[in-house]
mmCIF file of C-alpha atoms in Angstrom:
data_model
loop_
_atom_site.group_PDB
_atom_site.id
_atom_site.type_symbol
_atom_site.label_atom_id
_atom_site.label_comp_id
_atom_site.label_asym_id
_atom_site.label_seq_id
_atom_site.Cartn_x
_atom_site.Cartn_y
_atom_site.Cartn_z
ATOM 1 C CA MET A 1 -33.604 11.821 -25.078
ATOM 2 C CA GLU A 2 -34.839 11.340 -21.459
ATOM 3 C CA GLN A 3 -34.086 7.632 -22.365
ATOM 4 C CA LEU A 4 -30.923 7.803 -23.368
ATOM 5 C CA ALA A 5 -30.329 9.450 -19.229
ATOM 6 C CA PRO A 6 -30.235 6.025 -17.827
ATOM 7 C CA MET A 7 -27.437 4.413 -20.067
ATOM 8 C CA HIS A 8 -25.428 7.351 -19.833
ATOM 9 C CA LEU A 9 -25.839 7.413 -16.305
ATOM 10 C CA LEU A 10 -24.270 3.898 -16.109
ATOM 11 C CA THR A 11 -21.644 4.632 -18.817
ATOM 12 C CA SER A 12 -20.627 7.441 -16.268
ATOM 13 C CA CYS A 13 -20.508 4.905 -13.292
ATOM 14 C CA LEU A 14 -18.785 2.173 -15.310
ATOM 15 C CA ALA A 15 -16.174 4.836 -16.641
ATOM 16 C CA ALA A 16 -16.062 5.792 -13.097
ATOM 17 C CA VAL A 17 -15.397 2.270 -11.998
ATOM 18 C CA VAL A 18 -12.582 1.031 -14.809
ATOM 19 C CA LEU A 19 -10.661 3.993 -13.712
ATOM 20 C CA LEU A 20 -10.806 3.276 -9.561
ATOM 21 C CA LEU A 21 -9.429 -0.050 -9.928
ATOM 22 C CA LEU A 22 -6.841 0.749 -12.162
ATOM 23 C CA HIS A 23 -5.585 3.230 -9.939
ATOM 24 C CA VAL A 24 -5.225 0.539 -7.631
ATOM 25 C CA GLY A 25 -4.025 -1.846 -9.422
ATOM 26 C CA VAL A 26 -0.843 0.235 -10.323
ATOM 27 C CA THR A 27 -0.423 2.958 -7.613
ATOM 28 C CA PRO A 28 3.114 3.089 -6.696
ATOM 29 C CA GLY A 29 5.028 2.741 -3.383
ATOM 30 C CA ARG A 30 7.145 -0.140 -1.157
ATOM 31 C CA ALA A 31 4.679 -3.323 -2.284
ATOM 32 C CA SER A 32 6.219 -5.148 0.694
ATOM 33 C CA ALA A 33 5.857 -9.103 0.044
ATOM 34 C CA ALA A 34 4.215 -11.031 2.705
ATOM 35 C CA PRO A 35 6.683 -12.472 5.647
ATOM 36 C CA GLY A 36 6.676 -15.849 4.369
ATOM 37 C CA THR A 37 7.257 -15.027 0.619
ATOM 38 C CA PHE A 38 10.555 -17.178 0.322
ATOM 39 C CA VAL A 39 13.764 -15.262 -0.370
ATOM 40 C CA TYR A 40 16.999 -18.047 -0.411
ATOM 41 C CA ALA A 41 17.654 -21.393 0.584
ATOM 42 C CA GLY A 42 21.281 -22.931 1.434
ATOM 43 C CA CYS A 43 21.547 -26.589 2.106
ATOM 44 C CA SER A 44 24.159 -28.971 2.858
ATOM 45 C CA PRO A 45 25.207 -30.982 0.083
ATOM 46 C CA SER A 46 25.937 -33.900 3.043
ATOM 47 C CA ARG A 47 22.696 -36.210 3.596
ATOM 48 C CA TYR A 48 21.217 -37.809 6.476
ATOM 49 C CA ALA A 49 19.766 -40.868 6.747
ATOM 50 C CA PRO A 50 16.422 -41.478 7.622
ATOM 51 C CA ASN A 51 15.703 -43.292 10.745
ATOM 52 C CA THR A 52 18.237 -42.346 12.322
ATOM 53 C CA ALA A 53 18.995 -39.884 15.589
ATOM 54 C CA PHE A 54 19.868 -36.926 13.833
ATOM 55 C CA GLU A 55 16.776 -37.008 12.107
ATOM 56 C CA SER A 56 14.519 -37.698 15.283
ATOM 57 C CA ASN A 57 16.410 -35.128 17.100
ATOM 58 C CA LEU A 58 15.673 -32.832 14.426
ATOM 59 C CA HIS A 59 12.059 -33.461 14.258
ATOM 60 C CA SER A 60 11.791 -32.147 17.768
ATOM 61 C CA LEU A 61 13.845 -29.330 17.035
ATOM 62 C CA LEU A 62 11.491 -28.038 14.555
ATOM 63 C CA ALA A 63 8.800 -28.607 16.321
ATOM 64 C CA SER A 64 10.036 -26.703 18.714
ATOM 65 C CA MET A 65 11.003 -23.696 17.135
ATOM 66 C CA ALA A 66 7.450 -23.599 15.572
ATOM 67 C CA SER A 67 5.742 -24.491 19.274
ATOM 68 C CA THR A 68 8.348 -21.281 20.699
ATOM 69 C CA ALA A 69 7.311 -18.982 17.882
ATOM 70 C CA SER A 70 3.684 -19.625 19.195
ATOM 71 C CA SER A 71 5.106 -18.088 22.339
ATOM 72 C CA GLY A 72 5.235 -14.624 20.492
ATOM 73 C CA ALA A 73 9.465 -14.335 21.198
ATOM 74 C CA ALA A 74 11.233 -13.141 18.160
ATOM 75 C CA TYR A 75 14.286 -14.694 18.341
ATOM 76 C CA ASN A 76 15.259 -17.760 19.899
ATOM 77 C CA SER A 77 18.138 -21.323 19.382
ATOM 78 C CA PHE A 78 17.866 -24.923 20.200
ATOM 79 C CA THR A 79 19.150 -27.765 20.987
ATOM 80 C CA SER A 80 18.174 -31.105 20.444
ATOM 81 C CA GLY A 81 19.658 -34.814 21.236
ATOM 82 C CA VAL A 82 22.860 -35.497 23.600
ATOM 83 C CA GLY A 83 25.910 -32.815 22.820
ATOM 84 C CA SER A 84 27.400 -29.633 23.909
ATOM 85 C CA GLY A 85 26.840 -26.107 22.564
ATOM 86 C CA ALA A 86 24.454 -23.772 22.767
ATOM 87 C CA GLY A 87 23.277 -24.087 19.277
ATOM 88 C CA LEU A 88 23.420 -21.417 16.234
ATOM 89 C CA GLY A 89 23.438 -18.078 18.440
ATOM 90 C CA LYS A 90 26.503 -16.764 18.554
ATOM 91 C CA GLU A 91 28.445 -19.518 15.730
ATOM 92 C CA ALA A 92 25.636 -19.465 13.659
ATOM 93 C CA ALA A 93 27.011 -22.096 12.184
ATOM 94 C CA ALA A 94 28.173 -21.603 7.895
ATOM 95 C CA VAL A 95 26.074 -24.602 6.360
ATOM 96 C CA ASP A 96 28.644 -26.973 5.349
ATOM 97 C CA GLY A 97 26.468 -29.979 6.754
ATOM 98 C CA ALA A 98 29.200 -32.192 8.679
ATOM 99 C CA PRO A 99 27.414 -34.166 11.256
ATOM 100 C CA ALA A 100 28.504 -34.028 14.657
ATOM 101 C CA PRO A 101 28.813 -37.552 16.662
ATOM 102 C CA SER A 102 26.602 -36.689 18.827
ATOM 103 C CA ALA A 103 23.664 -36.606 16.006
ATOM 104 C CA ALA A 104 22.545 -33.600 18.614
ATOM 105 C CA ALA A 105 20.716 -30.730 16.071
ATOM 106 C CA TYR A 106 21.541 -27.103 17.196
ATOM 107 C CA GLY A 107 19.218 -24.616 15.514
ATOM 108 C CA LEU A 108 17.580 -20.682 16.085
ATOM 109 C CA TYR A 109 15.240 -18.849 13.827
ATOM 110 C CA GLN A 110 14.000 -14.588 14.142
ATOM 111 C CA CYS A 111 11.959 -12.767 12.754
ATOM 112 C CA ARG A 112 12.121 -9.114 11.184
ATOM 113 C CA GLY A 113 12.325 -6.091 14.040
ATOM 114 C CA ASP A 114 8.781 -4.789 12.769
ATOM 115 C CA LEU A 115 6.615 -8.166 12.429
ATOM 116 C CA SER A 116 3.765 -8.699 14.737
ATOM 117 C CA ALA A 117 3.394 -11.351 17.045
ATOM 118 C CA GLY A 118 0.927 -13.436 15.001
ATOM 119 C CA ASP A 119 2.865 -12.318 11.022
ATOM 120 C CA CYS A 120 6.126 -13.614 13.486
ATOM 121 C CA THR A 121 4.711 -16.995 14.216
ATOM 122 C CA ALA A 122 3.072 -17.414 10.988
ATOM 123 C CA CYS A 123 6.155 -16.586 8.960
ATOM 124 C CA VAL A 124 8.201 -19.422 11.403
ATOM 125 C CA HIS A 125 5.261 -22.028 10.635
ATOM 126 C CA ASP A 126 5.531 -21.283 7.040
ATOM 127 C CA THR A 127 9.492 -21.358 6.479
ATOM 128 C CA VAL A 128 9.940 -24.309 9.192
ATOM 129 C CA ALA A 129 7.092 -25.978 6.956
ATOM 130 C CA ARG A 130 9.509 -25.369 3.677
ATOM 131 C CA VAL A 131 12.122 -27.400 5.563
ATOM 132 C CA GLY A 132 11.642 -30.810 4.262
ATOM 133 C CA SER A 133 10.917 -29.960 0.373
ATOM 134 C CA VAL A 134 13.393 -27.222 -0.244
ATOM 135 C CA CYS A 135 16.846 -29.006 1.780
ATOM 136 C CA ALA A 136 14.927 -32.753 2.798
ATOM 137 C CA ASN A 137 17.207 -34.865 4.856
ATOM 138 C CA ALA A 138 20.182 -32.556 4.289
ATOM 139 C CA TYR A 139 22.357 -32.214 7.359
ATOM 140 C CA ALA A 140 22.486 -28.389 7.601
ATOM 141 C CA ALA A 141 20.029 -25.965 5.924
ATOM 142 C CA SER A 142 19.696 -21.893 6.382
ATOM 143 C CA LEU A 143 16.363 -20.915 5.196
ATOM 144 C CA GLN A 144 15.215 -17.190 4.512
ATOM 145 C CA SER A 145 12.046 -15.906 3.720
ATOM 146 C CA ASP A 146 11.323 -12.281 3.970
ATOM 147 C CA GLY A 147 9.791 -11.929 7.927
ATOM 148 C CA CYS A 148 12.071 -14.510 9.235
ATOM 149 C CA LEU A 149 14.601 -16.979 9.500
ATOM 150 C CA VAL A 150 14.861 -20.120 10.319
ATOM 151 C CA ARG A 151 17.871 -22.779 10.244
ATOM 152 C CA TYR A 152 19.318 -26.036 11.565
ATOM 153 C CA GLY A 153 22.612 -27.863 11.839
ATOM 154 C CA ALA A 154 24.266 -30.925 13.058
ATOM 155 C CA ARG A 155 26.954 -28.823 15.109
ATOM 156 C CA SER A 156 27.464 -25.632 15.709
ATOM 157 C CA GLY A 157 30.595 -23.964 14.426
ATOM 158 C CA ALA A 158 32.178 -20.596 13.868
ATOM 159 C CA ALA A 159 29.748 -18.399 10.570
ATOM 160 C CA ASP A 160 31.580 -17.117 7.885
ATOM 161 C CA ALA A 161 31.613 -13.639 5.803
ATOM 162 C CA SER A 162 29.949 -15.886 2.335
ATOM 163 C CA VAL A 163 27.074 -13.798 1.002
ATOM 164 C CA ALA A 164 24.599 -16.008 1.681
ATOM 165 C CA TYR A 165 22.409 -14.151 -0.751
ATOM 166 C CA ARG A 166 22.434 -10.883 -2.726
ATOM 167 C CA LYS A 167 20.117 -9.445 -5.321
ATOM 168 C CA CYS A 168 20.648 -5.750 -6.949
ATOM 169 C CA SER A 169 18.116 -3.955 -8.569
ATOM 170 C CA SER A 170 18.006 -3.251 -12.591
ATOM 171 C CA GLY A 171 17.409 0.027 -12.196
ATOM 172 C CA SER A 172 20.383 2.069 -11.165
ATOM 173 C CA SER A 173 21.039 6.289 -10.959
ATOM 174 C CA ASP A 174 23.979 8.640 -10.863
ATOM 175 C CA ASP A 175 21.341 11.123 -9.626
ATOM 176 C CA ALA A 176 23.697 12.845 -6.639
ATOM 177 C CA THR A 177 20.744 13.736 -4.904
ATOM 178 C CA PHE A 178 19.593 9.538 -4.806
ATOM 179 C CA LEU A 179 23.065 9.016 -4.230
ATOM 180 C CA LYS A 180 23.838 10.745 -1.200
ATOM 181 C CA SER A 181 20.787 9.927 0.187
ATOM 182 C CA ARG A 182 21.521 5.607 -0.406
ATOM 183 C CA ASP A 183 25.025 6.608 1.385
ATOM 184 C CA ALA A 184 23.349 8.089 4.104
ATOM 185 C CA VAL A 185 21.156 5.901 4.826
ATOM 186 C CA LEU A 186 24.116 3.221 5.094
ATOM 187 C CA ALA A 187 25.969 5.381 7.023
ATOM 188 C CA GLN A 188 23.288 5.627 10.036
ATOM 189 C CA LEU A 189 22.788 1.575 9.813
ATOM 190 C CA GLN A 190 26.377 0.922 10.253
ATOM 191 C CA GLY A 191 26.887 3.223 12.369
ATOM 192 C CA GLU A 192 24.247 2.633 14.942
ATOM 193 C CA ALA A 193 25.278 -0.593 15.222
ATOM 194 C CA ALA A 194 28.682 -0.109 16.093
ATOM 195 C CA ALA A 195 26.761 2.554 19.090
ATOM 196 C CA THR A 196 25.055 -0.442 20.115
ATOM 197 C CA ALA A 197 26.274 -2.357 23.103
ATOM 198 C CA SER A 198 23.233 -3.451 25.080
ATOM 199 C CA ALA A 199 23.076 -6.505 26.050
ATOM 200 C CA SER A 200 19.178 -6.902 25.441
ATOM 201 C CA ALA A 201 19.892 -5.812 21.701
ATOM 202 C CA SER A 202 22.283 -8.603 21.642
ATOM 203 C CA ALA A 203 20.286 -10.849 22.158
ATOM 204 C CA SER A 204 17.233 -9.860 20.900
ATOM 205 C CA GLY A 205 19.326 -9.041 17.607
ATOM 206 C CA TYR A 206 20.208 -5.299 16.786
ATOM 207 C CA TYR A 207 17.238 -4.141 14.320
ATOM 208 C CA LYS A 208 16.923 -0.580 12.273
ATOM 209 C CA VAL A 209 15.308 1.198 9.991
ATOM 210 C CA SER A 210 16.376 4.620 8.230
ATOM 211 C CA THR A 211 14.894 7.314 5.983
ATOM 212 C CA SER A 212 17.030 9.734 4.065
ATOM 213 C CA GLY A 213 15.130 11.923 1.130
ATOM 214 C CA ALA A 214 13.774 9.107 -1.331
ATOM 215 C CA VAL A 215 15.695 6.452 0.150
ATOM 216 C CA GLN A 216 14.778 4.353 2.894
ATOM 217 C CA GLY A 217 16.601 1.031 4.346
ATOM 218 C CA VAL A 218 16.321 -1.159 7.135
ATOM 219 C CA ALA A 219 19.641 -3.509 9.218
ATOM 220 C CA GLN A 220 19.738 -6.102 11.375
ATOM 221 C CA CYS A 221 22.184 -8.503 13.085
ATOM 222 C CA LEU A 222 21.450 -12.231 14.356
ATOM 223 C CA GLY A 223 20.774 -12.769 17.945
ATOM 224 C CA GLY A 224 23.280 -13.686 20.241
ATOM 225 C CA ILE A 225 26.004 -11.374 19.085
ATOM 226 C CA PRO A 226 28.052 -9.312 20.655
ATOM 227 C CA ALA A 227 27.601 -6.139 19.030
ATOM 228 C CA PRO A 228 31.258 -5.781 17.727
ATOM 229 C CA ASP A 229 30.306 -8.790 15.548
ATOM 230 C CA CYS A 230 27.137 -7.167 14.714
ATOM 231 C CA ALA A 231 28.640 -3.901 13.500
ATOM 232 C CA SER A 232 32.079 -5.583 11.622
ATOM 233 C CA CYS A 233 28.729 -7.566 9.961
ATOM 234 C CA LEU A 234 26.870 -4.817 8.791
ATOM 235 C CA GLY A 235 30.301 -3.483 7.697
ATOM 236 C CA GLN A 236 30.855 -6.290 5.430
ATOM 237 C CA ALA A 237 27.173 -6.565 4.180
ATOM 238 C CA VAL A 238 27.470 -2.233 3.285
ATOM 239 C CA GLY A 239 30.608 -2.949 1.339
ATOM 240 C CA GLN A 240 28.703 -5.040 -0.542
ATOM 241 C CA VAL A 241 26.207 -3.596 -1.291
ATOM 242 C CA LYS A 242 28.595 -0.458 -2.601
ATOM 243 C CA GLY A 243 30.705 -2.584 -4.093
ATOM 244 C CA THR A 244 28.635 -5.258 -6.467
ATOM 245 C CA CYS A 245 25.214 -3.479 -6.823
ATOM 246 C CA GLY A 246 26.887 0.017 -7.436
ATOM 247 C CA ASP A 247 24.411 2.805 -7.935
ATOM 248 C CA ALA A 248 21.306 0.837 -8.573
ATOM 249 C CA LEU A 249 17.854 2.155 -6.901
ATOM 250 C CA ALA A 250 17.238 -1.179 -4.375
ATOM 251 C CA ALA A 251 19.667 -3.937 -3.266
ATOM 252 C CA ASP A 252 18.941 -6.513 -0.920
ATOM 253 C CA VAL A 253 22.658 -8.325 0.889
ATOM 254 C CA TYR A 254 22.259 -11.324 3.207
ATOM 255 C CA LEU A 255 25.345 -12.676 5.574
ATOM 256 C CA ALA A 256 25.899 -15.268 8.289
ATOM 257 C CA GLN A 257 24.970 -12.708 10.896
ATOM 258 C CA CYS A 258 23.380 -9.891 9.397
ATOM 259 C CA SER A 259 21.546 -8.394 6.123
ATOM 260 C CA VAL A 260 21.126 -4.755 4.950
ATOM 261 C CA ARG A 261 18.387 -3.529 2.892
ATOM 262 C CA TYR A 262 18.131 -0.275 1.239
ATOM 263 C CA TRP A 263 15.099 1.157 -1.904
ATOM 264 C CA ALA A 264 14.485 4.433 -2.928
ATOM 265 C CA ASN A 265 11.269 4.824 -2.960
ATOM 266 C CA GLY A 266 8.939 3.429 -5.625
ATOM 267 C CA ASP A 267 11.590 0.955 -6.275
ATOM 268 C CA TYR A 268 11.630 -2.380 -3.606
ATOM 269 C CA PHE A 269 11.862 -4.710 -5.641
ATOM 270 C CA ARG A 270 11.226 -7.549 -3.936
ATOM 271 C CA ALA A 271 7.773 -7.050 -5.269
ATOM 272 C CA SER A 272 9.152 -7.755 -8.650
ATOM 273 C CA HIS A 273 9.003 -11.930 -7.969
ATOM 274 C CA GLY A 274 6.541 -11.376 -4.878
ATOM 275 C CA ASP A 275 1.986 -10.803 -5.071
ATOM 276 C CA SER A 276 2.707 -7.911 -7.727
ATOM 277 C CA GLY A 277 1.805 -9.822 -10.510
ATOM 278 C CA ASP A 278 -0.765 -11.854 -9.364
ATOM 279 C CA ASP A 279 -2.431 -8.017 -8.352
ATOM 280 C CA VAL A 280 -2.145 -7.181 -11.545
ATOM 281 C CA GLY A 281 -3.711 -10.595 -12.502
ATOM 282 C CA LYS A 282 -6.830 -9.775 -9.809
ATOM 283 C CA THR A 283 -7.389 -6.451 -11.159
ATOM 284 C CA VAL A 284 -7.924 -7.171 -14.754
ATOM 285 C CA ALA A 285 -10.456 -9.709 -13.220
ATOM 286 C CA ILE A 286 -12.281 -7.672 -11.933
ATOM 287 C CA ILE A 287 -12.712 -4.750 -14.067
ATOM 288 C CA ILE A 288 -14.087 -7.851 -16.308
ATOM 289 C CA GLY A 289 -16.184 -9.248 -13.827
ATOM 290 C CA ILE A 290 -17.559 -5.555 -13.561
ATOM 291 C CA LEU A 291 -18.007 -5.162 -17.334
ATOM 292 C CA ALA A 292 -19.399 -8.139 -17.969
ATOM 293 C CA GLY A 293 -22.184 -7.345 -14.898
ATOM 294 C CA LEU A 294 -23.060 -3.843 -15.924
ATOM 295 C CA ALA A 295 -23.906 -5.527 -19.659
ATOM 296 C CA LEU A 296 -26.655 -8.151 -18.996
ATOM 297 C CA PHE A 297 -27.722 -5.400 -16.104
ATOM 298 C CA VAL A 298 -27.966 -3.296 -19.813
ATOM 299 C CA VAL A 299 -29.324 -5.904 -21.748
ATOM 300 C CA PHE A 300 -31.670 -6.777 -18.963
ATOM 301 C CA ILE A 301 -33.165 -3.735 -18.939
ATOM 302 C CA SER A 302 -33.400 -3.047 -22.174
ATOM 303 C CA PHE A 303 -35.618 -6.252 -22.249
ATOM 304 C CA LEU A 304 -37.722 -5.399 -19.756
ATOM 305 C CA ARG A 305 -38.772 -1.852 -22.233
ATOM 306 C CA LYS A 306 -39.184 -3.472 -25.180
ATOM 307 C CA THR A 307 -41.433 -5.958 -22.464
ATOM 308 C CA CYS A 308 -43.583 -3.610 -20.698
ATOM 309 C CA GLY A 309 -43.502 -0.714 -23.651
#
């Protein structure tokens, strides 16, 4: 029996390691995607020709975005080239693609309100880098990552209320407690925006997180728009959430000037098309590696016992 003791100990340790890794790999809860995780893109159908003034101005504008993001600013708007207008702040041009006669380029970026300066910088850099491949030669584009928005256009124009992106989770619940908490979260996100009228909030972009029971939510408005416009946009977004997603356990709605998102604990579905599948695969690979290593260790110990015995 004494000779079997090490084997029993090894088996116990192996079981403990496997259980621990499996627990880590499937622990439930919100698994927010990395800030640079792609969400959606809108590209104008019209394209600019290579080696034009607009292309040069656009490259300069995108470089300015990346440089300014490195300074730690969470929101900024830009104009590059000859032309009038203050960029896509209040106007937040819809992606209609009509080129401006002046060939000027207008743009903005905005980071999610809870990102650190470093994460904001990385997100903007990653998203700007995608523009050329996702919306090649487009006169206007809007790229939304999980942590930031990058938008540019050939002119500034009035924003509309069209849905840029919407997603409802496949899971749903008609439980009265869930629906009451969901409605409370959405009401708070919308109500506080209506009560916010400070110049600083309008300049940098309204951002609010709300929790009620098992439901969490977040809302954000584009920087540079007045508080009444922010409140109006969020009202439309909340209407989209309720009208389209019904009793879904999670929903995302992005409009031209704002976004609203909510999720029930453990049902934040963005991770389902982010890194969760890769994480499970990595966990399985780690377990297999440890099993192989321990198996080799057992064989080595057995060999030593036979050789030295």
